[in-house]
Short mmCIF file of C-alpha atoms in Angstrom, two decimals:
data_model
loop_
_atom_site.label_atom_id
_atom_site.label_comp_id
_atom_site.label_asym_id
_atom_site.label_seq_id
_atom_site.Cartn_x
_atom_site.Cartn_y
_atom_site.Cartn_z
CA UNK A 237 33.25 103.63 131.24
CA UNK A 238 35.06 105.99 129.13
CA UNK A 239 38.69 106.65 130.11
CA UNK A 240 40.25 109.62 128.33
CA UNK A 241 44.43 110.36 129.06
CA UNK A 242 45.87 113.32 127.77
CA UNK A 243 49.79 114.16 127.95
CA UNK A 244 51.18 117.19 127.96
CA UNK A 245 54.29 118.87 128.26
CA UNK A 246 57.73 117.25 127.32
CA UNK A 247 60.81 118.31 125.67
CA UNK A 248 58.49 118.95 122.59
CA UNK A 249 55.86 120.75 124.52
CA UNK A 250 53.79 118.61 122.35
CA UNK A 251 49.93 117.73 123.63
CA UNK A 252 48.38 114.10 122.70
CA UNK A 253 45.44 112.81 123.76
CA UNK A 254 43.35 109.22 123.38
CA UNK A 255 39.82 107.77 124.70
CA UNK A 256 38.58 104.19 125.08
CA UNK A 257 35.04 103.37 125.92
CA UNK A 258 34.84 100.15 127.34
CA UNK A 259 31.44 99.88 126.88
CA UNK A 260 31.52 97.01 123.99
CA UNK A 261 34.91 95.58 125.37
CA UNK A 262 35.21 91.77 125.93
CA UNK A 263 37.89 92.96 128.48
CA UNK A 264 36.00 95.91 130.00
CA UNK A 265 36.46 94.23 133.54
CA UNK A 266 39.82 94.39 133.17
CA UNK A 267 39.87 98.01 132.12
CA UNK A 268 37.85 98.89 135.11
CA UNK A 269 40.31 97.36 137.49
CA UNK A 270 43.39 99.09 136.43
CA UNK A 271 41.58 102.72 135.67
CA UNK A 272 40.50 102.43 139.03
CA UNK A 273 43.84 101.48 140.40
CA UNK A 274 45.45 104.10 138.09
CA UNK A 275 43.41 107.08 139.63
CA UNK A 276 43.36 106.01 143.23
CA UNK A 277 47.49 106.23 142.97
CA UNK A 278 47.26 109.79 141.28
CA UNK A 279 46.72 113.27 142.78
CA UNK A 280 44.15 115.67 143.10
CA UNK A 281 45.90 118.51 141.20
CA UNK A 282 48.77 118.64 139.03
CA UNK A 283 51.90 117.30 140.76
CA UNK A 284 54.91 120.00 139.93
CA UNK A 285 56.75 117.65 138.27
CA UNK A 286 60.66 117.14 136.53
CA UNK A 287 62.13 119.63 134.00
CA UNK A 288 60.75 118.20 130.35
CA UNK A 289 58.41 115.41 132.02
CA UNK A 290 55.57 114.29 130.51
CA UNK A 291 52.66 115.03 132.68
CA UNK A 292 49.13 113.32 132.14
CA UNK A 293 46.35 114.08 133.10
CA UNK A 294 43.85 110.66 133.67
CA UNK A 295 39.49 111.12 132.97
CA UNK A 296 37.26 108.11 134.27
CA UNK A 297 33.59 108.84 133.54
CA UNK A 298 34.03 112.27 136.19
CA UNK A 299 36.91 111.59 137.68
CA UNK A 300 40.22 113.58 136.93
CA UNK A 301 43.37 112.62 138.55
CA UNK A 302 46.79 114.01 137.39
CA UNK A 303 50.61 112.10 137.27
CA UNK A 304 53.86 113.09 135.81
CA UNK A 305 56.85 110.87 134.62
CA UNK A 306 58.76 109.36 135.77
CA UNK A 307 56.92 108.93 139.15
CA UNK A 308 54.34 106.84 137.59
CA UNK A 309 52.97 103.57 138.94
CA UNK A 310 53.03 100.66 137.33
CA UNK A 311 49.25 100.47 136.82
CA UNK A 312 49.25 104.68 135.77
CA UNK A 313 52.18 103.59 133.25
CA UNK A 314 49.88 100.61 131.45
CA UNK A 315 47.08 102.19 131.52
CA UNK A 316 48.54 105.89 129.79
CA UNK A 317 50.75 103.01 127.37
CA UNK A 318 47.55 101.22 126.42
CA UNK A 319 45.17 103.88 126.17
CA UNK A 320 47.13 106.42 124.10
CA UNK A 321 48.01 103.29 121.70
CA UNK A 322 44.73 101.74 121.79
CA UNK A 323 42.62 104.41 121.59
CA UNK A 324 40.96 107.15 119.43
CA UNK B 88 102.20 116.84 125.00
CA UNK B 89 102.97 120.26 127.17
CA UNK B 90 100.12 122.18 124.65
CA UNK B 91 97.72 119.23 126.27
CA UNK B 92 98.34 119.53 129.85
CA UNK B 93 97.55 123.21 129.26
CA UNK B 94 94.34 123.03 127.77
CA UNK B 95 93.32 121.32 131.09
CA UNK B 96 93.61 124.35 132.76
CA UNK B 97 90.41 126.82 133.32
CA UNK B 98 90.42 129.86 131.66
CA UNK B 99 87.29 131.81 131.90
CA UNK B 100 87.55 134.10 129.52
CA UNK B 101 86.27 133.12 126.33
CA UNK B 102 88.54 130.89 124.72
CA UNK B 103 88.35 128.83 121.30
CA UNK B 104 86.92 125.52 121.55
CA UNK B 105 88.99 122.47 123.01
CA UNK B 106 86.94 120.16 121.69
CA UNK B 107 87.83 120.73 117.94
CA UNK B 108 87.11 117.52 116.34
CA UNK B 109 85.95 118.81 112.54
CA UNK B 110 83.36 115.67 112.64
CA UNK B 111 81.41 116.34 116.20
CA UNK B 112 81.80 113.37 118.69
CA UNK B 113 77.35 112.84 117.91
CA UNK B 114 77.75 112.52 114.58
CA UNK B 115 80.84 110.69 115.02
CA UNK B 116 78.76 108.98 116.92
CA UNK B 117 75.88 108.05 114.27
CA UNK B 118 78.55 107.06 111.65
CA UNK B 119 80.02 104.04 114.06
CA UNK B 120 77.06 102.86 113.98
CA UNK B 121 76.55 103.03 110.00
CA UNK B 122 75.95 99.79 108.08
CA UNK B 123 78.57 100.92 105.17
CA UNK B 124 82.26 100.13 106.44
CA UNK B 125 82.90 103.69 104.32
CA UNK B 126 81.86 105.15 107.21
CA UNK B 127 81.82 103.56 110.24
CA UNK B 128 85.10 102.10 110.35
CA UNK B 129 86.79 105.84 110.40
CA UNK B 130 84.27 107.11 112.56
CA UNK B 131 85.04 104.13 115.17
CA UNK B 132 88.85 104.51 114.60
CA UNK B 133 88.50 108.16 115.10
CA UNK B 134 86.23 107.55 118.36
CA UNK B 135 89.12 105.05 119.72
CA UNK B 136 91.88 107.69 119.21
CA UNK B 137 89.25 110.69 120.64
CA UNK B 138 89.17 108.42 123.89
CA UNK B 139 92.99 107.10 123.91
CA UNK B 140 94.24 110.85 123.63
CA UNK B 141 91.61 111.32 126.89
CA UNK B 142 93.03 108.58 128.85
CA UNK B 143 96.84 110.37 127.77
CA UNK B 144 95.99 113.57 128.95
CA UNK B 145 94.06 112.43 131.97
CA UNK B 146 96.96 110.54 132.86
CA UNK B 147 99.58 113.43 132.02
CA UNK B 148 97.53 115.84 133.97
CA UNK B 149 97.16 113.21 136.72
CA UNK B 150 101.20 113.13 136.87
CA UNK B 151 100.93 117.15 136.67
CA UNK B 152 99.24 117.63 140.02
CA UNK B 153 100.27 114.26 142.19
CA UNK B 154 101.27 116.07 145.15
CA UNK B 155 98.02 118.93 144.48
CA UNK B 156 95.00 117.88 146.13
CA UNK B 157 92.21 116.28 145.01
CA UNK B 158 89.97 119.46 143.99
CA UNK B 159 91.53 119.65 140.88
CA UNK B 160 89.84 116.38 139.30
CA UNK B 161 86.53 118.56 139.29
CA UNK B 162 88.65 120.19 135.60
CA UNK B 163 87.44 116.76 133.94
CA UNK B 164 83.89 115.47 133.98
CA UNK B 165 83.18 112.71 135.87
CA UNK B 166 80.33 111.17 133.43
CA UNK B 167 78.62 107.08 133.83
CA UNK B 168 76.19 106.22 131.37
CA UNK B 169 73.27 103.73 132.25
CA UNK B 170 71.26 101.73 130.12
CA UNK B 171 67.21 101.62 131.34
CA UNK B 172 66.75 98.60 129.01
CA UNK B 173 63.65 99.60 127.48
CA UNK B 174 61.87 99.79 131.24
CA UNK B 175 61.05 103.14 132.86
CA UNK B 176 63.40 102.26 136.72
CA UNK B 177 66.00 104.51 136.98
CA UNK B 178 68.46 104.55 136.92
CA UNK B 179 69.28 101.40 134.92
CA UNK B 180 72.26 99.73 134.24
CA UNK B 181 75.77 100.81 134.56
CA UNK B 182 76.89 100.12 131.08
CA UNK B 183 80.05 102.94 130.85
CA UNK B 184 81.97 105.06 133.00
CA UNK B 185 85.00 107.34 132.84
CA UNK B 186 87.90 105.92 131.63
CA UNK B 187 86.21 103.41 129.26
CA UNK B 188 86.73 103.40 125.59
CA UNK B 189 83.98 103.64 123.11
CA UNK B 190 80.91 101.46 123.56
CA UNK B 191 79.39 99.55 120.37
CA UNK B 192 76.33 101.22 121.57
CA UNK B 193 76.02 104.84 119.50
CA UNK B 194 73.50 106.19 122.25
CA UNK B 195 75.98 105.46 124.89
CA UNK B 196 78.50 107.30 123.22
CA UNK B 197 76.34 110.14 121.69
CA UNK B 198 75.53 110.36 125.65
CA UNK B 199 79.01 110.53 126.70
CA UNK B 200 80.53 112.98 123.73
CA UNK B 201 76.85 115.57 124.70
CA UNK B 202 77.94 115.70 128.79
CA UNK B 203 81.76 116.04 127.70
CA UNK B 204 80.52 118.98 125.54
CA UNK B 205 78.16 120.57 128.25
CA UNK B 206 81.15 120.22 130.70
CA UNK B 207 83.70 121.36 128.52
CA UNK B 208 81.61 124.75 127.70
CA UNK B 209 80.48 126.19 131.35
CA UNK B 210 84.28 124.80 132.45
CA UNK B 211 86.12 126.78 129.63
CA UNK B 212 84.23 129.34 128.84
CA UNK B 213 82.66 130.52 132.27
CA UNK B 214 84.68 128.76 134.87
CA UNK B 215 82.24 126.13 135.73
CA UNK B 216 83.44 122.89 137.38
CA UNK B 217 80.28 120.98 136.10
CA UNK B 218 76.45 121.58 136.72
CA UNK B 219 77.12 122.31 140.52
CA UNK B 220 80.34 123.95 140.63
CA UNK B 221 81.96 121.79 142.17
CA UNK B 222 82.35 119.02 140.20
CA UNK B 223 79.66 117.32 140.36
CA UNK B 224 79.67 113.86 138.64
CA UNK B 225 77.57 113.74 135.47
CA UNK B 226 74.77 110.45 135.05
CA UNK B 227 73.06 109.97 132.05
CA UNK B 228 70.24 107.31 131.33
CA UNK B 229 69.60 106.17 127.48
CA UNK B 230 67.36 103.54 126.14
CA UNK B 231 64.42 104.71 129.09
CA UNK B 232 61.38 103.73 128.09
CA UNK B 233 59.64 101.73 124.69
CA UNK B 234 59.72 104.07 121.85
CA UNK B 235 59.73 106.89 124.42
CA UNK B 236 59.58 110.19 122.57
CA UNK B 237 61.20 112.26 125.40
CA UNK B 238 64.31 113.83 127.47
CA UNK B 239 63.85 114.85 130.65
CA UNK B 240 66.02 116.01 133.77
CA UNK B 241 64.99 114.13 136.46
CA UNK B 242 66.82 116.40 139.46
CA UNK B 243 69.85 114.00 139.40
CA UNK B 244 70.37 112.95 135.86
CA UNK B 245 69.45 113.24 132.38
CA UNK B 246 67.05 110.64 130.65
CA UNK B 247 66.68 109.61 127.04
CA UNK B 248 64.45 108.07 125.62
CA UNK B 249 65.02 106.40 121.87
CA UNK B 250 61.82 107.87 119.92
CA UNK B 251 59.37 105.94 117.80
CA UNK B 252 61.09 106.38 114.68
CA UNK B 253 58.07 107.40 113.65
CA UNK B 254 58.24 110.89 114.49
CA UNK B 255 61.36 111.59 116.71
CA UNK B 256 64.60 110.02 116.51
CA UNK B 257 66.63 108.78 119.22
CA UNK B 258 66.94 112.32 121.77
CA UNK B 259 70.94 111.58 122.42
CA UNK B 260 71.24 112.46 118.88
CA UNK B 261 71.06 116.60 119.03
CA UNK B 262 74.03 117.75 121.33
CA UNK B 263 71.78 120.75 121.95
CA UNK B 264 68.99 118.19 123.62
CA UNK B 265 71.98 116.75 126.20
CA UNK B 266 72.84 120.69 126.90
CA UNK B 267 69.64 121.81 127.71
CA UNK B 268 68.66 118.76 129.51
CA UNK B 269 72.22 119.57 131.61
CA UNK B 270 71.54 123.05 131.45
CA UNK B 271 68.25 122.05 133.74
CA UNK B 272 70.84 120.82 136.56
CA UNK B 273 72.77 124.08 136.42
CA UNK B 274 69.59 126.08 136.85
CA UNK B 275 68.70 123.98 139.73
CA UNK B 276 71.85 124.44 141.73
CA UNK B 277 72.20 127.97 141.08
CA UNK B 278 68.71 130.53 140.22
CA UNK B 279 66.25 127.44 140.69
CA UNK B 280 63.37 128.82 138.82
CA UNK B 281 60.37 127.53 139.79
CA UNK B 282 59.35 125.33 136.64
CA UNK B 283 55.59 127.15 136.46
CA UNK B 284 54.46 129.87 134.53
CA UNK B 285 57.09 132.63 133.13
CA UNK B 286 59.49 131.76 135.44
CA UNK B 287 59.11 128.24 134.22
CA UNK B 288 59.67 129.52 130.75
CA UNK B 289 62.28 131.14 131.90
CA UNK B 290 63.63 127.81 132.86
CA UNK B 291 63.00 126.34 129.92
CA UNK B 292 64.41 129.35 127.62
CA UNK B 293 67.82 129.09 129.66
CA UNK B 294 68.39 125.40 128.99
CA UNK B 295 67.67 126.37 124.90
CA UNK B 296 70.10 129.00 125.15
CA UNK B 297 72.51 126.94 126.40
CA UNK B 298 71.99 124.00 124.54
CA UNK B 299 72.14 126.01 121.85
CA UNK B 300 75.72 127.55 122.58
CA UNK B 301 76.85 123.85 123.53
CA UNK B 302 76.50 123.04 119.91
CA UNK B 303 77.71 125.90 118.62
CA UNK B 304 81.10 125.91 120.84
CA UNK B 305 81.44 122.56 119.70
CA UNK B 306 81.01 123.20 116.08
CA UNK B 307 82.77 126.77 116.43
CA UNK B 308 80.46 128.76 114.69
CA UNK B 309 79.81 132.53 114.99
CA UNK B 310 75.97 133.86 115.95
CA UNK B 311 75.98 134.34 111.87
CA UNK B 312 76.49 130.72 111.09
CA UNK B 313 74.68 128.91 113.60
CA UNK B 314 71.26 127.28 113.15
CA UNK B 315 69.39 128.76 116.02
CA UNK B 316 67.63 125.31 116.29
CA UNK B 317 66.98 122.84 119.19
CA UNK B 318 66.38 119.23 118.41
CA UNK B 319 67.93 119.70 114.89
CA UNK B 320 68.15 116.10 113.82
CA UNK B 321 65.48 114.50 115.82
CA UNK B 322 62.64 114.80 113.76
CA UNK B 323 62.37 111.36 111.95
CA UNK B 324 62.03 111.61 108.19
CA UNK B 325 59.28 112.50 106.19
CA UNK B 326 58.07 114.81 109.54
CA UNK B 327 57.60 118.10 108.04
CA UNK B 328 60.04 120.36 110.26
CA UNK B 329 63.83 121.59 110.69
CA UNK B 330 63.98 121.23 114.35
CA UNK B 331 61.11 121.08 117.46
CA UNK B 332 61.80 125.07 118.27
CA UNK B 333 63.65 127.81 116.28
CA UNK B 334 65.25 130.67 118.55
CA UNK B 335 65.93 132.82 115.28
CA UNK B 336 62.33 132.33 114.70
CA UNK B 337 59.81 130.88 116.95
CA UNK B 338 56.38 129.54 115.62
CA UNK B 339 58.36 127.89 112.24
CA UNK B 340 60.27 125.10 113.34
CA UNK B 341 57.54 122.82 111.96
CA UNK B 342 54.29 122.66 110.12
CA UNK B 343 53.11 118.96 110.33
CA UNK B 344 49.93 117.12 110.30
CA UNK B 345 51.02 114.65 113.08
CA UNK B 346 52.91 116.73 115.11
CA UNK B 347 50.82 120.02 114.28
CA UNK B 348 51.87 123.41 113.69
CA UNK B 349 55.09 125.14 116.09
CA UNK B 350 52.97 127.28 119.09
CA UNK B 351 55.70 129.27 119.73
CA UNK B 352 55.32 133.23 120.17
CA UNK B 353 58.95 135.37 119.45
CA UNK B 354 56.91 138.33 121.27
CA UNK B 355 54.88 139.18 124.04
CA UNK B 356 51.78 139.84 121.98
CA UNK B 357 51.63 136.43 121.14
CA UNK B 358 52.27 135.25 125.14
CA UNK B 359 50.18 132.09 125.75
CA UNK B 360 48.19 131.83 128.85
CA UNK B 361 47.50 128.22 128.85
CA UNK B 362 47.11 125.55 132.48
CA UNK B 363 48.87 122.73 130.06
CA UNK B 364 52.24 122.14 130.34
CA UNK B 365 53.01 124.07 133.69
CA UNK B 366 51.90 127.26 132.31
CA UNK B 367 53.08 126.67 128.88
CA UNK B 368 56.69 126.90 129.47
CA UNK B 369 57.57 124.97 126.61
CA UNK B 370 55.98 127.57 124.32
CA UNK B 371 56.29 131.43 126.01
CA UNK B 372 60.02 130.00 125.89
CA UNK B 373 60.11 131.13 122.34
CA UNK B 374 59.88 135.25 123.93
CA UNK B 375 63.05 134.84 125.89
CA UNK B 376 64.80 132.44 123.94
CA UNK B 377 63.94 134.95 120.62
CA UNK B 378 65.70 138.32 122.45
CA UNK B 379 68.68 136.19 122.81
CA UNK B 380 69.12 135.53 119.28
CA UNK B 381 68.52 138.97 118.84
CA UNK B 382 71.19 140.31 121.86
CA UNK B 383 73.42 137.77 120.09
CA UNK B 384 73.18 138.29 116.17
CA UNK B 385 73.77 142.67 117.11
CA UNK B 386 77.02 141.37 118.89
CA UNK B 387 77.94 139.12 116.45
CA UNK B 388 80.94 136.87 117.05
CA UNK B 389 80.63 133.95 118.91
CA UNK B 390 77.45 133.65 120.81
CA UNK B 391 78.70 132.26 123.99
CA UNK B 392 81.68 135.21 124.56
CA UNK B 393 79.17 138.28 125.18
CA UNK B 394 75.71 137.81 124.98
CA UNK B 395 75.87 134.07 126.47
CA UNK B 396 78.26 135.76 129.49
CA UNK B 397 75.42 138.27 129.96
CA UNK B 398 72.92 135.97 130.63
CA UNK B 399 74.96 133.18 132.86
CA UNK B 400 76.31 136.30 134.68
CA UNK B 401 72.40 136.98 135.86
CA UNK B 402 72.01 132.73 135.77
CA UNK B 403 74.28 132.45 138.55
CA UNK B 404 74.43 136.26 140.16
CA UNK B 405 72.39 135.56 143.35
CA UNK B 406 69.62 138.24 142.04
CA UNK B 407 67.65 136.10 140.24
CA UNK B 408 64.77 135.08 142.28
CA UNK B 409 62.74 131.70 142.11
CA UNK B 410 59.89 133.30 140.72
CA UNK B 411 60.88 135.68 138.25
CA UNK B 412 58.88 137.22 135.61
CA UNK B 413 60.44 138.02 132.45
CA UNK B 414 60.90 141.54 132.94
CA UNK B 415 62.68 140.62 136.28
CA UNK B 416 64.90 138.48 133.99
CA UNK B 417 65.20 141.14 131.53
CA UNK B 418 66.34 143.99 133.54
CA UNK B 419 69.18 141.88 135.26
CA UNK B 420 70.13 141.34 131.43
CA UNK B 421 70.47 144.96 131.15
CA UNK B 422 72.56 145.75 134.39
CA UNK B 423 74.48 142.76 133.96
CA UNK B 424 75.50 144.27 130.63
CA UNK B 425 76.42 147.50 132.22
CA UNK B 426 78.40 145.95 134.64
CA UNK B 427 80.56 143.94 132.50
CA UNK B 428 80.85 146.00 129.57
CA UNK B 429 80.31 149.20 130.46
CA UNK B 430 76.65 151.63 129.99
CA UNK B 431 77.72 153.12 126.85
CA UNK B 432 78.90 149.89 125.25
CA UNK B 433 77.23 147.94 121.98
CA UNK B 434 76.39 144.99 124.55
CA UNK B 435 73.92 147.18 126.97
CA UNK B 436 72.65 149.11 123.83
CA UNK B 437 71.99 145.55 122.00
CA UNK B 438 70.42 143.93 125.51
CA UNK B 439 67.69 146.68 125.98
CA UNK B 440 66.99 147.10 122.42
CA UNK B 441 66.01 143.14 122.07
CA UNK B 442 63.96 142.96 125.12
CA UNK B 443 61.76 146.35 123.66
CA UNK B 444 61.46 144.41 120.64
CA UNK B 445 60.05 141.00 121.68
CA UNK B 446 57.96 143.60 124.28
CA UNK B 447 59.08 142.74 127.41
CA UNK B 448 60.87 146.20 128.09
CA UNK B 449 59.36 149.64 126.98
CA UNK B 450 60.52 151.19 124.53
#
């Protein structure tokens, strides 16, 4: 499964982006879980959004779902944290 | 003590600043919190007295108007800071209100001194009575977030988080940041441009215009001696970069191999049509935000008397719709310069001339 986040937006206006395959991960079941927890909380299209929030926009394999801050769940917020930290 | 019952008075006509610390309150701020006694123990001293004289013209004022009714406490801000604690739930804790004194926590008070500044500009110099106009009370959130490297206004209050240190500072530390995060509540209680597209970057241009001003009023400089940056002070060291945008000029604030190169266009002919970022409103900001430098460096003087009177006047008008393009924004520039100041005068000559040259208007 490859799960790619990119952020956009901000007071910066300043676009990052970070992808993890968990194709050789010890912990790729876990992965699985919370991407797929992740997207089925997100939307469909780009949510409008607050002034200067971050929005992100979340890839699994074909899927694209879309979430802003600060309206993020709990499972949207670990897995944007851990991918854009963990990933390439 | 009668000079500082008086300066609690509005007076919308551009007035000097009345928040004329030489050191100002965020920097103040940053030196409590210095390791070297040098200069935190005057800085904390000075911070004490800032917020004792408060509490002796709050209370002087207070005796001033007893029998007046209540209305009158919208002439002071009404600001609480919370503290998110690292964790994204807003809004946090209460750690400060009002009437306390300084907190040993610099981003509290760097919160604090930014919303005193906002309130003190759109109350003395265009008759504001806080974001809302009617004295609405003024929330802040610091500490949001681990290493978060953003500000945002959430619809009800501003949010800061501390930066990674690796690239961005804490965001309470530019006064222009807590302005145009304010600035964002303002727009939303009076225009409320839909944040998408050029009217988004119209949005976003308004808050860096008055941000800008903010600082400037509080450091009483002239258009001449002003930076023209936003986020001055927030890129950590080593970052190669003065600021995160430039209004003087856009598309040089920085030039970084982490943070890349600045996107922003000073001209249409550089206008970005981009899905990221609502429409790129972050970076088409740089057109607007550039013809306001311009309008504002032909007037000369201090920024916020003419040209930043011209463009609150069309802020807050009723004319401005939801959805306006630039142009729409432009030619209520013009007209609103007109009306205040006359057809023939320098201000309507200066307002058309810098929309033609960042080539929104014809020539």
């Amino acid at each position: 499964m490859r799960i790619h986040i990119r952020r956009t937006g901000g007071f910066a206006g300043i676009e990052r982006h970070a992808e993890i395959d968990t194709a050789d991960r010890a912990d790729a079941v876990d992965w699985h879980t919370l991407a797929d927890r992740a997207l089925a909380a997100a939307h469909a299209a780009p949510p409008a959004g607050v002034p200067d929030g971050f929005r992100y926009t979340l890839t699994v394999d074909d899927r694209t779902a879309y979430c802003t801050d600060p309206q993020l769940t709990d499972d949207q917020r670990e897995l944007i944290t851990r991918v854009l930290k963990e990933g390439a | 003590m009668k000079e500082s019952v008086t300066q609690t008075r509005i007076t919308p006509a551009p007035t000097t600043p009345v928040f004329c610390t030489i050191v100002p309150p965020h920097i103040l701020g940053r030196l409590a919190e210095s390791d070297d006694p040098a200069w935190h123990e005057p800085a904390r001293r000075t911070l004490e007295h800032d917020a004792l004289h408060r509490t002796r013209r709050t209370g002087l004022a207070a005796q001033a108007r007893a029998p007046q009714e209540a209305r009158a406490a919208a002439d002071k801000p009404n600001r609480t800071v919370y503290d998110a604690g690292h964790q994204q739930d807003l809004p946090g804790t209460k750690v400060h209100s009002e009437t306390d004194g300084p907190s040993k926590d610099a981003s509290v008070n760097r919160a604090h001194a930014g919303l005193g500044a906002t309130f003190e500009l759109y109350l003395k110099v265009y008759g504001r009575k806080s974001i809302d106009g009617a004295g609405l009370p003024l929330d802040a959130t610091v500490h949001y977030g681990e290493k978060y490297d953003n500000a945002f206004w959430d619809g009800q209050r501003m949010v800061f988080g501390d930066g990674d240190g690796r690239l961005f500072k804490d965001f309470t530390i530019p006064v222009d940041v807590i302005g145009h995060e304010l600035t964002h509540g303002v727009t939303q209680y009076t225009a409320n441009l839909d944040y998408q597209a050029q009217s988004g970057a119209l949005n976003e241009s308004i808050s860096d215009v008055f941000g800008s001003l903010i600082k400037q009023y509080a450091l009483n400089q002239t258009a001449d001696q002003a930076d023209w940056l936003i986020g001055a002070d927030l890129l950590a060291p080593g970052v190669h970069g003065k600021a995160l945008r430039s209004m003087k000029a856009p598309g040089t604030a920085y030039d970084d191999p982490q943070l890349g190169k600045d996107p922003q266009p000073a001209t249409m002919a550089g206008y970005v049509q981009t899905a990221d970022d609502n429409g790129g409103v972050h970076l088409n900001s740089g057109i607007p935000n550039h013809a306001f430098y311009i309008v504002a460096s032909a007037l000369g003087g201090k920024a916020w008397e003419r040209a930043g009177q011209i463009w609150y006047d069309v802020l807050t008008g009723g004319h401005l719709a939801k959805n306006a393009q630039f142009a729409d924004f432009a030619n209520l520039t013009v007209q609103a310069a007109q009306t205040r100041y006359g057809a023939s005068g320098a201000e309507h000559e200066a307002v058309v001339k810098a929309w033609s040259q960042v080539g929104v208007l014809g020539k």
